[in-house]
CSV table of C-alpha atoms in Angstrom, one decimal:
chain,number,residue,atom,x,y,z
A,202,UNK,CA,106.9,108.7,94.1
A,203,UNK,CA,104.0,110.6,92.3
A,204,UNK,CA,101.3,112.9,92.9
A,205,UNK,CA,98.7,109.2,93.3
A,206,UNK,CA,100.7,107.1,95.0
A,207,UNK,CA,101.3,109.9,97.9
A,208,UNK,CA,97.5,110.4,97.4
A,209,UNK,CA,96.5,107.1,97.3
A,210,UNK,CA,98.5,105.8,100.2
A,211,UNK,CA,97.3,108.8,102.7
A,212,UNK,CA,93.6,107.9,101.5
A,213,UNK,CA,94.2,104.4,102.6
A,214,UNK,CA,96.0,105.2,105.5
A,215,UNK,CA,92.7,107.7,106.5
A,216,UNK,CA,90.2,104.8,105.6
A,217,UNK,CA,92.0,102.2,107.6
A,218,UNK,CA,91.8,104.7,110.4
A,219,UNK,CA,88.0,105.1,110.1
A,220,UNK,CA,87.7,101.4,109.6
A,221,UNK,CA,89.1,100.8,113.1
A,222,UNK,CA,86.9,103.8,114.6
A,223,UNK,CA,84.1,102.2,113.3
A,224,UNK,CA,84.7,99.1,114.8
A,225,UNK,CA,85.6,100.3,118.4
A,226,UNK,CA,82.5,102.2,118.3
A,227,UNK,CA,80.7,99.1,116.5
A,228,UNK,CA,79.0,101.5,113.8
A,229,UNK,CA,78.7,99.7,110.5
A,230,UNK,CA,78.2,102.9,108.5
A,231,UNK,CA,81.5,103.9,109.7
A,232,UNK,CA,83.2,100.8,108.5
A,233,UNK,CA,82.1,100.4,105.9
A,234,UNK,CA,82.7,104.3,104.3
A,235,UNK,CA,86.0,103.1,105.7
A,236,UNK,CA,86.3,100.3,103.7
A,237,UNK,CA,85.8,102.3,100.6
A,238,UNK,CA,88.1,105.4,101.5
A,239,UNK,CA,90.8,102.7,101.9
A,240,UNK,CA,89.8,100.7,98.8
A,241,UNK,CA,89.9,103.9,96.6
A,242,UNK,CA,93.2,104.6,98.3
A,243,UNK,CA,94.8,101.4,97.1
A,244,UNK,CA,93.3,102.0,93.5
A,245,UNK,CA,94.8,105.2,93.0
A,246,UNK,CA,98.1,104.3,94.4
A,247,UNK,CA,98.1,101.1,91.8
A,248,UNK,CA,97.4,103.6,89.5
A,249,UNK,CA,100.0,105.9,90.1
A,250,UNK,CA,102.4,103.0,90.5
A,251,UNK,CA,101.4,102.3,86.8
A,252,UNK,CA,102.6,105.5,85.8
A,253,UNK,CA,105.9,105.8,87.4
């Protein structure tokens, strides 16, 4: 495992988490900055899957 995927997966891991807070509290600014933590997560862990 590389630098990105470690990165990438503990980035989507945190988003996910905020996601979830978001929706218990029913805040949609919190979900949806979730949303996009996790999705940038899952890029850079393709990413660093490309490079191993």
């Amino acid at each position: 495992m590389n630098k990105d995927q470690v990165k990438g997966k503990a980035k989507e891991v945190s988003g996910k988490a905020k996601e979830k807070l978001g929706e218990a509290r029913n805040d949609k600014e919190q979900q949806a900055k979730g949303k996009v933590e996790k999705t940038e997560g899952k890029v850079q862990k393709k990413y660093g899957d490309l490079k191993d």
